[in-house]
């Protein structure tokens, strides 16, 4: 992409200024010689002076034109790169190293291209993520919806022989509705977090207060299985986190621990803090998780065993992981089959 517009303007302005300068110089010299008188030999000096001026102007033109043309050529190269990238957005960007304003232009252009490419990549990832989410939800809703259709058919056509069977069907329908509601709400939360739509209100938060909320939320579940929740935490431990979202993440982990533990068992929560980070350990004494299954437990809809809790949709741990990592934290898991599982939630300490 080349244009002579700027070059022509430069030459016209330079020639105009040079012509004016030469004319003025000759006029001044002519006046000086006319007023002061001159001899024939002075005419030679007069002509020589004019020739020197013209020579100096020619040298200046050569020097200036080289610098100006170099700048215009560099700008045109950048324009050519822009044109090529518009035709092929994935084309490799190779910008020449330059100093001064041209170098700054090339550097900023390269940053701009990388920014647009990153935005395009994120947009593609978000579309793929949305596609996966919709596919997962659609797949997971098929079974409970099919069950509900069967239940409704049985009730509408009086195919049940007793009132007890009718109540049993209604209870199962309620379980399926609750399962679908939990799944859809959790998936929406997970999608919003992973799409970075949610802004966590990260602030100085008390670990003890968060664990009190967790205890209150899971108390009914633990009482039903006669399980105990043992919490070992100092009251003065503070972290940088969103306490509401952290509470939800920990509730999901404790529920998972309860599901995979026998009745009358215990779940232990221990807090360890130093000057850099705080770790919250959640340990159960349940059936444990095989090493081959550990890399998958944070995946959406993944369940180690469908026999432990048939109503589980396998999304709680995925949601917990997204919440913790969304607050610049880390979550790990260690497990031994037959002995139990321990989750570690690590978050920055409050300064």
Short mmCIF file of N, CA and C in Angstrom, two decimals, residues 71-132:
data_model
loop_
_atom_site.label_atom_id
_atom_site.label_comp_id
_atom_site.label_asym_id
_atom_site.label_seq_id
_atom_site.Cartn_x
_atom_site.Cartn_y
_atom_site.Cartn_z
N UNK A 71 11.00 7.35 6.93
CA UNK A 71 9.84 7.34 7.81
C UNK A 71 8.57 6.92 7.07
N UNK A 72 8.38 7.49 5.85
CA UNK A 72 7.20 7.13 5.06
C UNK A 72 7.23 5.65 4.67
N UNK A 73 8.42 5.13 4.31
CA UNK A 73 8.53 3.72 3.95
C UNK A 73 8.18 2.82 5.13
N UNK A 74 8.64 3.23 6.34
CA UNK A 74 8.33 2.43 7.52
C UNK A 74 6.83 2.43 7.81
N UNK A 75 6.20 3.60 7.66
CA UNK A 75 4.75 3.68 7.87
C UNK A 75 4.02 2.82 6.85
N UNK A 76 4.52 2.83 5.59
CA UNK A 76 3.87 2.02 4.54
C UNK A 76 4.02 0.53 4.82
N UNK A 77 5.17 0.13 5.39
CA UNK A 77 5.35 -1.27 5.75
C UNK A 77 4.34 -1.68 6.82
N UNK A 78 4.14 -0.79 7.79
CA UNK A 78 3.14 -1.07 8.83
C UNK A 78 1.74 -1.15 8.23
N UNK A 79 1.46 -0.25 7.27
CA UNK A 79 0.16 -0.28 6.60
C UNK A 79 -0.02 -1.58 5.81
N UNK A 80 1.08 -2.05 5.18
CA UNK A 80 1.02 -3.32 4.44
C UNK A 80 0.73 -4.49 5.40
N UNK A 81 1.37 -4.46 6.58
CA UNK A 81 1.11 -5.51 7.57
C UNK A 81 -0.35 -5.49 7.99
N UNK A 82 -0.91 -4.29 8.19
CA UNK A 82 -2.32 -4.18 8.56
C UNK A 82 -3.20 -4.78 7.47
N UNK A 83 -2.87 -4.46 6.21
CA UNK A 83 -3.66 -4.97 5.09
C UNK A 83 -3.60 -6.50 5.01
N UNK A 84 -2.40 -7.05 5.23
CA UNK A 84 -2.24 -8.50 5.18
C UNK A 84 -2.99 -9.18 6.33
N UNK A 85 -2.95 -8.55 7.51
CA UNK A 85 -3.66 -9.12 8.65
C UNK A 85 -5.17 -9.05 8.49
N UNK A 86 -5.66 -8.02 7.79
CA UNK A 86 -7.10 -7.95 7.54
C UNK A 86 -7.55 -9.06 6.59
N UNK A 87 -6.64 -9.46 5.68
CA UNK A 87 -6.96 -10.55 4.75
C UNK A 87 -6.80 -11.90 5.42
N UNK A 88 -5.82 -12.01 6.31
CA UNK A 88 -5.56 -13.27 7.02
C UNK A 88 -5.23 -12.94 8.47
N UNK A 89 -6.24 -13.01 9.33
CA UNK A 89 -6.08 -12.58 10.72
C UNK A 89 -5.13 -13.46 11.52
N UNK A 90 -4.87 -14.69 11.04
CA UNK A 90 -3.98 -15.60 11.75
C UNK A 90 -2.55 -15.52 11.23
N UNK A 91 -2.31 -14.63 10.30
CA UNK A 91 -0.97 -14.50 9.73
C UNK A 91 0.03 -14.09 10.81
N UNK A 92 1.21 -14.66 10.76
CA UNK A 92 2.23 -14.34 11.76
C UNK A 92 2.68 -12.88 11.59
N UNK A 93 2.74 -12.18 12.69
CA UNK A 93 3.11 -10.77 12.67
C UNK A 93 4.61 -10.64 12.86
N UNK A 94 5.29 -10.09 11.86
CA UNK A 94 6.73 -9.89 11.94
C UNK A 94 7.01 -8.40 11.73
N UNK A 95 7.15 -7.68 12.83
CA UNK A 95 7.41 -6.24 12.75
C UNK A 95 8.90 -5.98 12.95
N UNK A 96 9.47 -5.14 12.07
CA UNK A 96 10.88 -4.82 12.17
C UNK A 96 11.14 -3.96 13.40
N UNK A 97 12.29 -4.21 14.00
CA UNK A 97 12.67 -3.42 15.17
C UNK A 97 13.12 -2.05 14.72
N UNK A 98 12.50 -1.04 15.25
CA UNK A 98 12.84 0.34 14.91
C UNK A 98 12.94 1.16 16.20
N UNK A 99 13.67 2.26 16.11
CA UNK A 99 13.74 3.18 17.22
C UNK A 99 12.85 4.38 16.95
N UNK A 100 12.57 5.15 17.99
CA UNK A 100 11.79 6.38 17.82
C UNK A 100 10.31 6.11 17.63
N UNK A 101 9.64 7.07 16.98
CA UNK A 101 8.19 7.01 16.83
C UNK A 101 7.73 5.82 16.01
N UNK A 102 8.53 5.45 14.97
CA UNK A 102 8.16 4.29 14.15
C UNK A 102 8.20 3.02 14.99
N UNK A 103 9.21 2.90 15.82
CA UNK A 103 9.29 1.74 16.70
C UNK A 103 8.12 1.67 17.66
N UNK A 104 7.73 2.83 18.20
CA UNK A 104 6.57 2.88 19.09
C UNK A 104 5.30 2.49 18.36
N UNK A 105 5.17 2.98 17.10
CA UNK A 105 4.00 2.64 16.29
C UNK A 105 3.93 1.14 16.05
N UNK A 106 5.05 0.53 15.65
CA UNK A 106 5.06 -0.91 15.40
C UNK A 106 4.77 -1.70 16.67
N UNK A 107 5.35 -1.25 17.80
CA UNK A 107 5.14 -1.95 19.06
C UNK A 107 3.67 -1.89 19.48
N UNK A 108 3.08 -0.69 19.38
CA UNK A 108 1.67 -0.55 19.76
C UNK A 108 0.75 -1.32 18.82
N UNK A 109 1.13 -1.34 17.53
CA UNK A 109 0.33 -2.10 16.57
C UNK A 109 0.37 -3.59 16.90
N UNK A 110 1.55 -4.08 17.26
CA UNK A 110 1.69 -5.49 17.62
C UNK A 110 0.86 -5.81 18.87
N UNK A 111 0.89 -4.91 19.85
CA UNK A 111 0.09 -5.10 21.06
C UNK A 111 -1.40 -5.12 20.72
N UNK A 112 -1.81 -4.21 19.83
CA UNK A 112 -3.22 -4.14 19.45
C UNK A 112 -3.66 -5.44 18.76
N UNK A 113 -2.81 -5.94 17.86
CA UNK A 113 -3.14 -7.20 17.17
C UNK A 113 -3.25 -8.34 18.16
N UNK A 114 -2.30 -8.42 19.10
CA UNK A 114 -2.34 -9.49 20.11
C UNK A 114 -3.57 -9.37 20.98
N UNK A 115 -3.97 -8.12 21.28
CA UNK A 115 -5.16 -7.91 22.10
C UNK A 115 -6.41 -8.40 21.38
N UNK A 116 -6.51 -8.08 20.08
CA UNK A 116 -7.66 -8.53 19.30
C UNK A 116 -7.66 -10.06 19.16
N UNK A 117 -6.49 -10.63 18.96
CA UNK A 117 -6.41 -12.08 18.84
C UNK A 117 -6.81 -12.76 20.15
N UNK A 118 -6.37 -12.18 21.26
CA UNK A 118 -6.75 -12.75 22.56
C UNK A 118 -8.25 -12.63 22.78
N UNK A 119 -8.81 -11.48 22.39
CA UNK A 119 -10.26 -11.31 22.51
C UNK A 119 -11.01 -12.30 21.64
N UNK A 120 -10.50 -12.54 20.43
CA UNK A 120 -11.13 -13.51 19.53
C UNK A 120 -11.04 -14.91 20.11
N UNK A 121 -9.87 -15.23 20.69
CA UNK A 121 -9.70 -16.55 21.28
C UNK A 121 -10.65 -16.76 22.46
N UNK A 122 -10.77 -15.73 23.31
CA UNK A 122 -11.66 -15.84 24.46
C UNK A 122 -13.12 -15.96 24.01
N UNK A 123 -13.47 -15.21 22.98
CA UNK A 123 -14.83 -15.30 22.45
C UNK A 123 -15.13 -16.71 21.95
N UNK A 124 -14.14 -17.31 21.26
CA UNK A 124 -14.32 -18.68 20.76
C UNK A 124 -14.44 -19.66 21.93
N UNK A 125 -13.63 -19.44 22.98
CA UNK A 125 -13.69 -20.31 24.15
C UNK A 125 -15.04 -20.19 24.85
N UNK A 126 -15.53 -18.94 24.96
CA UNK A 126 -16.83 -18.74 25.61
C UNK A 126 -17.95 -19.39 24.82
N UNK A 127 -17.88 -19.30 23.48
CA UNK A 127 -18.90 -19.96 22.66
C UNK A 127 -18.85 -21.46 22.83
N UNK A 128 -17.63 -22.00 22.86
CA UNK A 128 -17.48 -23.44 23.03
C UNK A 128 -17.95 -23.87 24.42
N UNK A 129 -17.64 -23.02 25.42
CA UNK A 129 -18.08 -23.32 26.79
C UNK A 129 -19.59 -23.31 26.88
N UNK A 130 -20.22 -22.29 26.27
CA UNK A 130 -21.68 -22.21 26.29
C UNK A 130 -22.29 -23.41 25.57
N UNK A 131 -21.67 -23.81 24.47
CA UNK A 131 -22.15 -24.98 23.74
C UNK A 131 -22.06 -26.23 24.62
N UNK A 132 -20.93 -26.38 25.33
CA UNK A 132 -20.77 -27.55 26.21
C UNK A 132 -21.78 -27.53 27.35
#
